Coordinates of C-alpha atoms in Angstrom, one line a residue:
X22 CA 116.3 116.5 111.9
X23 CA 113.4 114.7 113.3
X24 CA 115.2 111.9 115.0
X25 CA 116.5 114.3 117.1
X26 CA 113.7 115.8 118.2
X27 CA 112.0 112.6 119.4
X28 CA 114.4 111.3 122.0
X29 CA 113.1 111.7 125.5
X30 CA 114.0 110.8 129.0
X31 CA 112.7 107.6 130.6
X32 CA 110.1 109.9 133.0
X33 CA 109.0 111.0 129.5
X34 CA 108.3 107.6 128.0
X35 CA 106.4 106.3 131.2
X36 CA 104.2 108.7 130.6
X37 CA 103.5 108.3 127.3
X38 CA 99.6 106.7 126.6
X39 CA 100.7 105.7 122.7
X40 CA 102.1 102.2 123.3
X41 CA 104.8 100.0 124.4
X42 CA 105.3 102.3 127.3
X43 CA 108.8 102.8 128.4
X44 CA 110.9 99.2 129.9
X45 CA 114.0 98.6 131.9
X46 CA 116.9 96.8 129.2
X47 CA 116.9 93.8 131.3
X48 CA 120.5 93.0 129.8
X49 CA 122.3 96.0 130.4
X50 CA 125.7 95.8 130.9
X51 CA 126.2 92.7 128.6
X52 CA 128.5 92.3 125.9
X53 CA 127.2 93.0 122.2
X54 CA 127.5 89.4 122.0
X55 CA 125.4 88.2 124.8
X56 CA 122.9 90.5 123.9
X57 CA 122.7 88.7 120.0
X58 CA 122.6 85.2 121.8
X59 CA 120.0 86.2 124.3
X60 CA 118.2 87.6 121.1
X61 CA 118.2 84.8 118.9
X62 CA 117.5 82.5 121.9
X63 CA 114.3 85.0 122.4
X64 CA 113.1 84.7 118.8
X65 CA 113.8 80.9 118.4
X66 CA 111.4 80.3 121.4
X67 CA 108.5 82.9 120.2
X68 CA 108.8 80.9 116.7
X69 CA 108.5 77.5 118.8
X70 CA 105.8 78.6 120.5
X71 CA 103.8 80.7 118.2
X72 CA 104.2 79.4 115.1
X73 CA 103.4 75.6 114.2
X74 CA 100.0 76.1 116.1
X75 CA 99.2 79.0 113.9
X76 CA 99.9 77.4 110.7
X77 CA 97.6 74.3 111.8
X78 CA 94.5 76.5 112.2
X79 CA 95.4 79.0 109.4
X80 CA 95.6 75.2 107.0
X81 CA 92.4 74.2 109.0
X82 CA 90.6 77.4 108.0
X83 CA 91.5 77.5 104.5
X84 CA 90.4 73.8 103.5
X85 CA 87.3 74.4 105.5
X86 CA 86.7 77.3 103.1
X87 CA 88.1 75.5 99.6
X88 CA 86.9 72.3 100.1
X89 CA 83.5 72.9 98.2
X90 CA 85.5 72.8 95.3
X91 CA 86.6 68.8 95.9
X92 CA 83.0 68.5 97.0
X93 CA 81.6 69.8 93.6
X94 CA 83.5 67.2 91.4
X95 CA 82.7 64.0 94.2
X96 CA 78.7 65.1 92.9
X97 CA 77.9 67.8 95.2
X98 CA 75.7 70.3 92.7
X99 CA 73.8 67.1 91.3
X100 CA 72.7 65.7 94.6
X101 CA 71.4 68.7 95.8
X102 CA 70.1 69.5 92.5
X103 CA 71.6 73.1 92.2
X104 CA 72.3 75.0 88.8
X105 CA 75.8 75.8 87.5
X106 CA 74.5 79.6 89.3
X107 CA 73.3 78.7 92.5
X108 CA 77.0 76.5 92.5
X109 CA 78.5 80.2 91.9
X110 CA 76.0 82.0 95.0
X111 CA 76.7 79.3 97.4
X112 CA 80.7 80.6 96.8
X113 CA 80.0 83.9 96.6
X114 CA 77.7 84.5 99.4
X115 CA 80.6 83.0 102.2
X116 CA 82.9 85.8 100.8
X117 CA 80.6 88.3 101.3
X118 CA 80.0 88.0 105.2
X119 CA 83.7 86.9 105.5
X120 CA 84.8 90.6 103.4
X121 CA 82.3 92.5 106.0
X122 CA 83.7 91.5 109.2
X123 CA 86.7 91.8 108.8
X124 CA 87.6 95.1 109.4
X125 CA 86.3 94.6 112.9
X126 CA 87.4 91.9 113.7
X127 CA 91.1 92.9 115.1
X128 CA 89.1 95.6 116.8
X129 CA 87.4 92.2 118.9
X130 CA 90.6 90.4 119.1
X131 CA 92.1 93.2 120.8
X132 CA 89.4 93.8 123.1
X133 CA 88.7 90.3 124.2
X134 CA 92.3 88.8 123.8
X135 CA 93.8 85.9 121.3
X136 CA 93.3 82.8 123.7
X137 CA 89.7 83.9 123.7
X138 CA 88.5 85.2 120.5
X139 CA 90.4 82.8 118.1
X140 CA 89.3 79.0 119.8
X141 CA 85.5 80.7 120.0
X142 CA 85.6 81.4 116.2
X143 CA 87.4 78.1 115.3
X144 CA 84.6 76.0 117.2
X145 CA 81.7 78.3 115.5
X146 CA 83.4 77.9 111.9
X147 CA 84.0 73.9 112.8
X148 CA 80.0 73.7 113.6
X149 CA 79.3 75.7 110.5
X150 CA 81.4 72.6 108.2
X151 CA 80.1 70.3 110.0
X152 CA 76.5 70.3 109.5
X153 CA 77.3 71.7 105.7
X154 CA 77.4 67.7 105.3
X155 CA 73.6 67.2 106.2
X156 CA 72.4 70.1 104.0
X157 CA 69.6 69.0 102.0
X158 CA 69.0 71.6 99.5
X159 CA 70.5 75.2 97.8
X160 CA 69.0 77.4 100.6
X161 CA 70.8 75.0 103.2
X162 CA 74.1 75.1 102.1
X163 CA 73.7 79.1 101.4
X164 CA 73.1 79.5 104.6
X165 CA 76.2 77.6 106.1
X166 CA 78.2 79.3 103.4
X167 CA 77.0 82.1 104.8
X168 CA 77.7 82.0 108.4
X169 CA 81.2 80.4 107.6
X170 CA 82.0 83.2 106.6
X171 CA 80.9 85.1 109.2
X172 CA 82.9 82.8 111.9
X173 CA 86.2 82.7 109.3
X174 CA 86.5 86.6 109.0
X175 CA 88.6 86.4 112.3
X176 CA 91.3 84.5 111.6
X177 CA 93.5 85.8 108.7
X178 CA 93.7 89.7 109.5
X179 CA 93.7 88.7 113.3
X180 CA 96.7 86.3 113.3
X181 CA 98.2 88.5 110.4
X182 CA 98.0 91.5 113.1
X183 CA 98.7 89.7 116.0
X184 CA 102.6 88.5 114.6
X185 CA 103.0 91.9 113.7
X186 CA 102.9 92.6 117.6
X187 CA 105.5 90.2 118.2
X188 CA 108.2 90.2 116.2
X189 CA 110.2 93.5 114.4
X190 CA 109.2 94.5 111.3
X191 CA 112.3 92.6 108.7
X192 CA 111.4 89.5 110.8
X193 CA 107.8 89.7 109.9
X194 CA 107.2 88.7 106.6
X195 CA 108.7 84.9 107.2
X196 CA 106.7 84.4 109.6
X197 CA 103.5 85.6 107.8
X198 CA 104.9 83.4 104.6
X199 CA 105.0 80.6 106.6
X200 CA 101.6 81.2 108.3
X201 CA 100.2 81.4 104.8
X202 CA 102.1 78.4 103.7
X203 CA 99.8 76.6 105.1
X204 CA 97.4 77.2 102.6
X205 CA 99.1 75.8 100.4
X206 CA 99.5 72.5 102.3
X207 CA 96.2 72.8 102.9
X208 CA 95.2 72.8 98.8
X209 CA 97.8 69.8 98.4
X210 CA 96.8 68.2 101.0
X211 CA 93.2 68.6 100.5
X212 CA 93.1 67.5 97.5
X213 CA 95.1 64.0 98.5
X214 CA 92.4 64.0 101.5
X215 CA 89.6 64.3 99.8
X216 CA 90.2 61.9 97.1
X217 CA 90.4 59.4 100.3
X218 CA 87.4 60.4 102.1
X219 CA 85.1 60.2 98.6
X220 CA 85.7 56.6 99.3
X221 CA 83.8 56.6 102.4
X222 CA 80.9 57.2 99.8
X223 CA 77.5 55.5 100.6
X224 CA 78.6 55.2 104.4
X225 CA 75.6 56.1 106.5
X226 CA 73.8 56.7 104.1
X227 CA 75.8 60.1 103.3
X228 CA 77.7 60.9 100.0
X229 CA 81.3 61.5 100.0
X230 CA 81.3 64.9 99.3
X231 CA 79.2 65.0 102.4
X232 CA 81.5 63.4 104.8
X233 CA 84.3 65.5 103.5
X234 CA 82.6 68.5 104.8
X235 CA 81.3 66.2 108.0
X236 CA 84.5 65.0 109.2
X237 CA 86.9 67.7 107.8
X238 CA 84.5 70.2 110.3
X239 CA 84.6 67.5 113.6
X240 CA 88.5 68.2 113.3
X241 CA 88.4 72.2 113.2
X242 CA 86.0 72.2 116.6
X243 CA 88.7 69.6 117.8
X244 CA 91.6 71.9 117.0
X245 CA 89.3 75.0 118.3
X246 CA 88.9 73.3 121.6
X247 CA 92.6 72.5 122.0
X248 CA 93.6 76.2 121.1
X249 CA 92.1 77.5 124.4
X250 CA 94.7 76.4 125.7
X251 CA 97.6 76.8 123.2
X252 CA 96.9 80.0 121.7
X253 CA 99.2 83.0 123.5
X254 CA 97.7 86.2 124.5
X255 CA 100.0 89.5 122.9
X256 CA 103.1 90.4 124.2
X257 CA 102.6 92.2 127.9
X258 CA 100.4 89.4 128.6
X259 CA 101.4 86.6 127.8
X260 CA 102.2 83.6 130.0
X261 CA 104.7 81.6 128.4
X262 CA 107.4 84.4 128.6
X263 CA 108.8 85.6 132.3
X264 CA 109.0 89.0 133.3
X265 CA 113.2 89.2 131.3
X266 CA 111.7 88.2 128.2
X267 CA 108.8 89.8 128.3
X268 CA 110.7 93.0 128.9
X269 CA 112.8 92.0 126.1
X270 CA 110.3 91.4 123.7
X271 CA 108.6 95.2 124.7
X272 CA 112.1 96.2 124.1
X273 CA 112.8 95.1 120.6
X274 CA 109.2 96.2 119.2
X275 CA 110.0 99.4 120.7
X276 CA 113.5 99.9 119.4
X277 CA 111.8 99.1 115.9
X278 CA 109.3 102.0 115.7
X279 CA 106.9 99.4 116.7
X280 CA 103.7 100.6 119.3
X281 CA 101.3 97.9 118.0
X282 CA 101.7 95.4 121.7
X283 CA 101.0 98.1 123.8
X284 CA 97.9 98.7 125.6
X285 CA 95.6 101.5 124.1
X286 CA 92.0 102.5 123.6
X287 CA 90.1 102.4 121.0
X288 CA 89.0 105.6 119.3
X289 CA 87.2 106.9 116.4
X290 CA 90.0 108.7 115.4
X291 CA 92.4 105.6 114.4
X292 CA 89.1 104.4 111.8
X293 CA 89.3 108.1 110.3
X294 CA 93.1 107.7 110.4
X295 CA 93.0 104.8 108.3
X296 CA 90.6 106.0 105.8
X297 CA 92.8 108.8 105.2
X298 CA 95.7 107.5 104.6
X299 CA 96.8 107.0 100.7
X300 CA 98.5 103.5 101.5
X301 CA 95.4 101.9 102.7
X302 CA 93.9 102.5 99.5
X303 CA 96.6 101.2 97.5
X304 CA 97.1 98.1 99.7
X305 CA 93.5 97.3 99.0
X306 CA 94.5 97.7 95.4
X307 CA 97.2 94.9 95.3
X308 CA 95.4 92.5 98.1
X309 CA 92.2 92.6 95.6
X310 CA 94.7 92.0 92.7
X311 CA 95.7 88.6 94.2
X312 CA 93.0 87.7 96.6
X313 CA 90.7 87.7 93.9
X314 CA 93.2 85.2 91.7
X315 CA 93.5 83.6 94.6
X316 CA 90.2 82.2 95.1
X317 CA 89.6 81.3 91.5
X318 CA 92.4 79.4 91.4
X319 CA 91.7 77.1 94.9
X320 CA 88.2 76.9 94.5
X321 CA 88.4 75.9 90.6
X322 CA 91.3 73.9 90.3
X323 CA 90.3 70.6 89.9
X324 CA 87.5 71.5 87.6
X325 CA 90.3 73.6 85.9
X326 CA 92.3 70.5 85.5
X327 CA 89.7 67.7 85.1
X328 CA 88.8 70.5 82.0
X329 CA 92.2 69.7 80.6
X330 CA 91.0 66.1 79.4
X331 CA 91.5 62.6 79.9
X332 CA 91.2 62.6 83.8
X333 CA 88.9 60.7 85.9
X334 CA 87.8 63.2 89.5
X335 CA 90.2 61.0 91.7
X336 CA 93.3 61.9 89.0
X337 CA 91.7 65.6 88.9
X338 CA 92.2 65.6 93.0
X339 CA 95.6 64.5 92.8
X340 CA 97.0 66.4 89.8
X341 CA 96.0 69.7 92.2
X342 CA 99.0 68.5 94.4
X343 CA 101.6 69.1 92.6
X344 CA 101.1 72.9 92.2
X345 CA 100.0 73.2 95.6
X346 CA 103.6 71.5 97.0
X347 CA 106.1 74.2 94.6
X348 CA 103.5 77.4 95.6
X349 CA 104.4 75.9 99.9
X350 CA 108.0 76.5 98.7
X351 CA 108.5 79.5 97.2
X352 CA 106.0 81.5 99.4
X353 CA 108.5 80.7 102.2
X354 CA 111.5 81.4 100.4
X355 CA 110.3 84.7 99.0
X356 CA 109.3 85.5 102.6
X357 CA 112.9 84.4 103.5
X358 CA 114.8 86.7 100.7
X359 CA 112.3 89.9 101.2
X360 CA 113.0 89.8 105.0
X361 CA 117.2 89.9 104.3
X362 CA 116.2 92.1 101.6
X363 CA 113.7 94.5 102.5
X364 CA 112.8 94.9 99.1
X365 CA 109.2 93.5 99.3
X366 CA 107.9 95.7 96.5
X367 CA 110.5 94.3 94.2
X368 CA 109.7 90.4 95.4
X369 CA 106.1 91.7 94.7
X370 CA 106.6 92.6 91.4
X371 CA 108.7 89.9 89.9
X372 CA 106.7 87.4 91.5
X373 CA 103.3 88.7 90.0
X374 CA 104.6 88.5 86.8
X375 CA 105.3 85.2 87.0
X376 CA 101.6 84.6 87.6
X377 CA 101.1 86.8 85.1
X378 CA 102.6 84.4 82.1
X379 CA 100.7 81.9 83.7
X380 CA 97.6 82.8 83.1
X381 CA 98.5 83.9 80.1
X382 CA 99.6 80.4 79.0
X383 CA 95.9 78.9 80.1
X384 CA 94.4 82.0 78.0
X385 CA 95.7 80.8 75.5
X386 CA 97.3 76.9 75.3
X387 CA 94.9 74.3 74.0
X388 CA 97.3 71.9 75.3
X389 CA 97.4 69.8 78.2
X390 CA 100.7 69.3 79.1
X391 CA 101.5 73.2 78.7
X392 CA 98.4 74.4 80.6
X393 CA 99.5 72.2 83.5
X394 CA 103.0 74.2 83.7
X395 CA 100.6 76.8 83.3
X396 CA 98.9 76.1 86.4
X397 CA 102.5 75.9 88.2
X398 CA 103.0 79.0 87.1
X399 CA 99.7 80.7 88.2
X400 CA 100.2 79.1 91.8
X401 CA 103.9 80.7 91.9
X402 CA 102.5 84.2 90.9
X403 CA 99.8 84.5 93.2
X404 CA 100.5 82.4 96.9
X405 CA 103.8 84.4 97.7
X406 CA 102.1 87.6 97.0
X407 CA 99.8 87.4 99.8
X408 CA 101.5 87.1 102.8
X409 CA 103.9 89.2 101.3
X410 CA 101.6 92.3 100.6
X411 CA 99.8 91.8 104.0
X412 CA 104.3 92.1 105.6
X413 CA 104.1 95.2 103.4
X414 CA 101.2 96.7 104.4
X415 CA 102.1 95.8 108.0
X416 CA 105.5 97.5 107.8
X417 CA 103.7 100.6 107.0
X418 CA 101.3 101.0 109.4
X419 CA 102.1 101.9 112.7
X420 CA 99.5 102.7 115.9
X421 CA 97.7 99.7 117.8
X422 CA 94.4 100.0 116.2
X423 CA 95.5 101.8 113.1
X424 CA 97.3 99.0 111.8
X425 CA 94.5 96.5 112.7
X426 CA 92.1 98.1 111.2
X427 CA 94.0 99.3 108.2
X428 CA 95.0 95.2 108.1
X429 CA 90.9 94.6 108.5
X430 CA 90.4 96.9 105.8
X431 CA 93.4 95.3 103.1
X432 CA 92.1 91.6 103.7
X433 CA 88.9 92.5 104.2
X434 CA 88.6 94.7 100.4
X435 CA 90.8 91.8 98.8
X436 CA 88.3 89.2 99.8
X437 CA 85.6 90.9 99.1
X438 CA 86.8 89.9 95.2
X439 CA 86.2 86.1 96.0
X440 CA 82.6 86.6 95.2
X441 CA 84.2 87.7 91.3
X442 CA 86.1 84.6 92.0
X443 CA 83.2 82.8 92.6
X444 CA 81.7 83.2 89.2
X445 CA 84.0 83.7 86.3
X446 CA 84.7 79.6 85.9
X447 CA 81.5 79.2 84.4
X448 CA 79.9 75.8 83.3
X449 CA 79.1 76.6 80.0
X450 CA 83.1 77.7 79.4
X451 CA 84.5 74.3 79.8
X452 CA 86.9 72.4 79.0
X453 CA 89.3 75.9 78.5
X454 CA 87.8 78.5 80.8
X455 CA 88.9 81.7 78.7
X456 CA 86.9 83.7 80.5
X457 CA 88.1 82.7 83.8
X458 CA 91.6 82.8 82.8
X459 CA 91.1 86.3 81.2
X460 CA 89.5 87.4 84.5
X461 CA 91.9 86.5 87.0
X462 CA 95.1 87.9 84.2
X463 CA 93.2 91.3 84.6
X464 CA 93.0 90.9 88.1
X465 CA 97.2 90.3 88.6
X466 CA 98.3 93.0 85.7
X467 CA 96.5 95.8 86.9
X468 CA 95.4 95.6 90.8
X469 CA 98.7 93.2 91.9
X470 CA 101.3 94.4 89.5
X471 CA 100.2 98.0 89.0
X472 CA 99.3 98.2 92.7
X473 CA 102.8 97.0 93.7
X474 CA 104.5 99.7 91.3
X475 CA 102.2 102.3 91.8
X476 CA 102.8 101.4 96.1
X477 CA 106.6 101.2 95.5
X478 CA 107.0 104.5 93.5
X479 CA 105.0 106.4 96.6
X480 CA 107.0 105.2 99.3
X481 CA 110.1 106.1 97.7
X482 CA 109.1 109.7 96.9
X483 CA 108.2 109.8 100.6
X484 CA 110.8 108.4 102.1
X485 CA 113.3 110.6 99.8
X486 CA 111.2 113.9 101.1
X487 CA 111.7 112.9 104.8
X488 CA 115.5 112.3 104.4
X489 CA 115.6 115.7 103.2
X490 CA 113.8 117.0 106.3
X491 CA 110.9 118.3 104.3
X492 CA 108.1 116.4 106.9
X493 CA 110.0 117.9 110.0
X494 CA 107.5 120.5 110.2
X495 CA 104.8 117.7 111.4
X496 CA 106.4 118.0 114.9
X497 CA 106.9 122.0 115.3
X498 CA 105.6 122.7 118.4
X499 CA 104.7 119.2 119.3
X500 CA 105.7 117.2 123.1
X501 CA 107.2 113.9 123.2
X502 CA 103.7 112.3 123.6
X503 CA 102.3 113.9 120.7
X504 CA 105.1 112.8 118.4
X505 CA 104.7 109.0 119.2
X506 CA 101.4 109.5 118.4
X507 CA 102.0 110.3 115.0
X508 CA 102.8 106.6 114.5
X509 CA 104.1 106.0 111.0
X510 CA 103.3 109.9 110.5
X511 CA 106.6 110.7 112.2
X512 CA 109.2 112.6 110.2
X513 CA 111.9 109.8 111.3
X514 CA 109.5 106.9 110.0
X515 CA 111.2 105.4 107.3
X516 CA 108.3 103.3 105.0
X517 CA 109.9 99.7 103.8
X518 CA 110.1 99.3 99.9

């Protein structure tokens, strides 16, 4: 078999070029028991330290991209005197520099290091809110749109890639879920935050909608400044851990098929790699699925639900909550269960289909009442999908720069859809939307759902033909060096479902 055939001797793995290069077990000689409490003690302070930070500037990034949507209800499109279309550009045009950078963006962050790359982005992104608040016209707000954008693309595939070289592969997707619980919080909370700051209305002679972009971008280059020194470095380099646990950490990664902390240059080859490889395609499938509901739901969900009737903006703001709150919860717990599971195609699949009914509902309920559980619905289906397609993919990939820029590629494709998102909740649809909601059910059935099914069914049928030995082949003929290479190619490579 081909597990058999990859074993080599420690001179073997020092030599290796691939990776993780070969580390002394710093607990040798322990107990099986010791080792778990050493473990979990190891894990416990990479979540403490990691973590919370993380989720602060992942909830900072997305109400810095979502809150035009609050700022379109406090009288954004009237005071600058914009059509219901150039509304829709100004949305679509930050999704399409944010969709084309990302793929090399974890190319950068490896090359110039976390504690560097992510504050520098944070501060440029922070500048770019900032001044949206003094923008006097459409051409001025497309243009900060635009380079938002362009200083956001770093931060989802980069932190998504950078967990995924710290912690094993069925302790991944928690982390990512609560990562991208925050934006959640962020929707909830923004929409309780800027329902306050409209008040400021008239202050300084500025509009609320305009200090909600002013004051909510002061905070990001405040948070960006802060991160120099908070944000960690990957694995082999980072300063919080001492030379045992850092050890330890190389350790477990490597025990887990994992290469992606290791030190490695970059080559053509891995882009070429990527491009080949069938599961990039269908990841992009199922991240443009529910990226592209995702958008049209957090950018148009207060119009969605000030359409319902009877609400003044403020109510509108504060009915988004709700939603918002229940979406937080379940994205963590379906994180939680796929992890102990390892069945993230299934959580994938059932979960869609609750944001599948939905939609549904919205398409076609002329009632309040029911198109608000609709909405709770639709925030269910879509949130806990993303993380956990992005742990999927992950789990998949395996090489330094092959799972970066496969992971650039995913997000990258997925929200490359936002500039559909942008434009399907037309003005002239309101109060019900039915072309919006159609839209985004077409976008769940067939790229999440189908994508997930389609992504499941593979992996199966190639994990069934390597069990059987029919990929040992791949390594006739091939040195110890050559097979690590192979990455997620190896025979032994078992693909999570």
């Amino acid at each position: 078999m081909a597990s058999s055939n990859t074993k080599a001797s420690s001179q073997d793995e020092k030599e290796m070029g691939t990776g993780i290069e070969f580390v002394a077990d710093p607990d040798a000689g322990l107990s099986e028991a010791e080792r778990e409490k050493i473990d979990r003690d190891l894990v416990r302070k990479l979540d403490m330290r990691l973590i919370p930070w993380l989720c602060i500037l992942y909830l900072a990034s997305f109400l810095d991209r979502t809150n035009i949507g609050n700022a379109k209800i406090e009288g954004l499109v009237k005071d600058l005197n914009m059509t219901s279309g150039q509304y829709s550009a100004c949305l679509s045009i930050f999704f399409v520099s944010y969709a084309l950078f990302e793929p090399a963006s974890n190319v950068l962050l490896k090359r110039m290091k976390p504690s560097i790359y992510i504050p520098i982005i944070m501060i440029l992104w922070g500048l770019c809110m900032t001044f949206m608040g003094f923008v006097k016209n459409f051409s001025g707000m497309m243009a900060a749109r635009w380079f938002l954008g362009l200083a956001e693309a770093g931060l989802f595939p980069g932190v998504s890639y950078y967990l995924s070289c710290w912690y094993k592969r069925r302790e991944f997707g928690i982390r990512v879920a609560i990562f991208f619980s925050a934006a959640a919080v962020s929707g909830s909370f923004g929409g309780l935050l800027a329902a306050a700051i409209a008040n400021m209305d008239g202050i300084g002679g500025k509009r609320g909608w305009a200090w909600i972009f002013i004051l909510e971008g002061i905070a990001t280059v405040i948070i960006g400044v802060i991160s120099f020194w908070i944000v960690e470095d990957f694995p082999d380099d980072a300063k919080f851990l001492n030379d045992q646990d850092r050890a330890r950490v190389l350790k477990r990664l490597r025990d887990d098929q994992q290469s992606s902390a290791g030190h490695e240059e970059f080559k053509t080859t891995y882009l070429w790699d990527c491009l080949r490889d069938w599961k990039t395609w269908v990841g992009m499938l199922m991240y443009m699925g529910v990226d592209g509901a995702l958008y049209a739901f957090s950018l148009f969900l207060p119009t969605v639900i000030l359409g319902l009737g009877g609400f003044s903006t403020t109510q509108a703001q504060l009915l988004s909550v709700p939603p918002y709150v229940a979406a937080c919860i379940v994205t963590v717990l379906v994180g939680w269960a796929a992890d102990r599971t390892g069945k993230r195609g299934i959580f994938n699949i059932g979960t869609s289909i609750v944001g599948i009914i939905g939609f549904a509902i919205l398409l076609g309920s002329n009632n309040a009442a029911l198109s608000y559980f609709g909405v709770f619905l639709g925030a269910l289906g879509i949130y806990p999908c993303i993380p956990n397609t992005v742990t999927w993919v992950s789990n998949n990939v395996e090489g330094v720069y092959k799972r970066g820029v496969t992971l650039g590629f995913v997000i990258g494709w997925g929200n490359l859809n936002g500039v559909m998102s942008s434009n399907v909740y037309r003005e002239k649809d309101k109060p019900h939307y039915r072309l919006g909601h159609a839209i985004v059910l077409g976008y769940l059935a067939v790229g999440l759902l189908g994508g997930s099914i389609l992504n499941y069914v593979l992996l199966v049928r190639e994990n069934g033909k390597r069990r059987k030995g029919e990929r040992d082949h791949w390594i006739e003929g091939l040195d110890v060096k050559q097979i690590e290479a192979l990455g997620d190619q190896r025979p032994d490579f078992l693909y999570t479902l």
